Amino acid sequence: MSKKLIIVFEGIEGTGKSHHINNVAKYLKKNKKKFIQIREPGGSKNSEIIRKLILNNKSSFNQYTDLLLYLSARSENIELIKENIGKKIILIDRFTDSTIAYQHYGMGINLQFINNINNYLLKNIDIDFTFLNTVDQRNMKLRLMKRKDLNRYDKFNNIFYDKVQKGFIKILKKNPKKYMQIDSNLSIDHNEKIILNKINDLI
Ligand code: TMP
């Protein structure tokens, strides 16, 4: 029997987090482990509707509206998470740390305000482990430049993403035992191995 943990993948755009969560999902499937995989914003049917609204290039919401929409998308996911807690491994592509990193460290929205709503929504849902994917400044620029089909949140400048990444690292340093920093400057194969080893230890 494996442990039914909640495992989150975080990091700024272009750090490979979505590749790694998909790779872990593939591995769990191959090994016949029960799991669900969701992303934020998105995940449940209603959250995907909210995702389209937030990230649409035609949207022009202010940063508080964006925050409340991200939290609305989360609120719609909570049921899905609760239904599966303890029954399946739950893999999440971005979660509460993204809100703190982007909306607080990146955009300067009050942290207490964000924490209050997050805590209210999550109640006794605990994240067991987080993989934080990071890149250096040079790779950050290169990877952001290479992205096609950019959505509203892919278009900030490097100074913004740098603030967000530093925010993620601050969050990690507050609770290092529950995080693993993945150096995305290294090869993807190398990182796949590190992550799958850790997944094996965890579950
Ligand atoms: P994605 O590109 O990983 O799908 O994420 C979509 C964007 O949403 C990404 O730029 C990060 C942003 N985001 C926030 O700003 N706050 C949040 O709470 C979440 C979950 C995502």
CSV table of C-alpha atoms and ligand atoms in Angstrom, one decimal, residues 13 17 40-41 51 55 70 74 93-95 98-99 102-103 153, ligand 1:
chain,number,residue,atom,x,y,z
A,13,GLU,CA,7.0,29.7,-16.5
A,17,LYS,CA,7.2,21.8,-13.9
A,40,GLU,CA,-4.5,25.5,-11.1
A,41,PRO,CA,-6.0,27.6,-12.2
A,51,ARG,CA,-9.0,29.6,-16.0
A,55,LEU,CA,-5.7,33.8,-18.8
A,70,TYR,CA,-7.5,32.4,-8.8
A,74,ARG,CA,-9.3,27.0,-6.1
A,93,ASP,CA,0.3,21.7,-11.0
A,94,ARG,CA,0.5,24.9,-9.0
A,95,PHE,CA,-1.4,25.6,-5.7
A,98,SER,CA,1.7,30.3,-6.7
A,99,THR,CA,-0.8,32.7,-5.2
A,102,TYR,CA,2.7,35.8,-8.0
A,103,GLN,CA,0.1,37.9,-6.2
A,153,TYR,CA,0.3,35.7,-17.5
B,1,TMP,P1,0.4,27.8,-15.9
B,1,TMP,O1,1.1,28.5,-17.0
B,1,TMP,O2,1.3,27.0,-15.0
B,1,TMP,O3,-0.8,27.0,-16.4
B,1,TMP,O4,-0.2,28.9,-14.9
B,1,TMP,C1,-1.0,29.9,-15.3
B,1,TMP,C2,-0.6,31.2,-14.8
B,1,TMP,O5,-1.3,31.5,-13.6
B,1,TMP,C3,0.9,31.4,-14.4
B,1,TMP,O6,1.4,32.5,-14.9
B,1,TMP,C4,0.8,31.6,-12.9
B,1,TMP,C5,-0.5,32.2,-12.6
B,1,TMP,N1,-1.1,31.9,-11.3
B,1,TMP,C6,-1.2,33.0,-10.4
B,1,TMP,O7,-0.7,34.1,-10.7
B,1,TMP,N2,-1.7,32.8,-9.2
B,1,TMP,C7,-2.2,31.6,-8.8
B,1,TMP,O8,-2.7,31.4,-7.7
B,1,TMP,C8,-2.1,30.5,-9.7
B,1,TMP,C9,-2.6,29.1,-9.3
B,1,TMP,C10,-1.5,30.7,-10.9
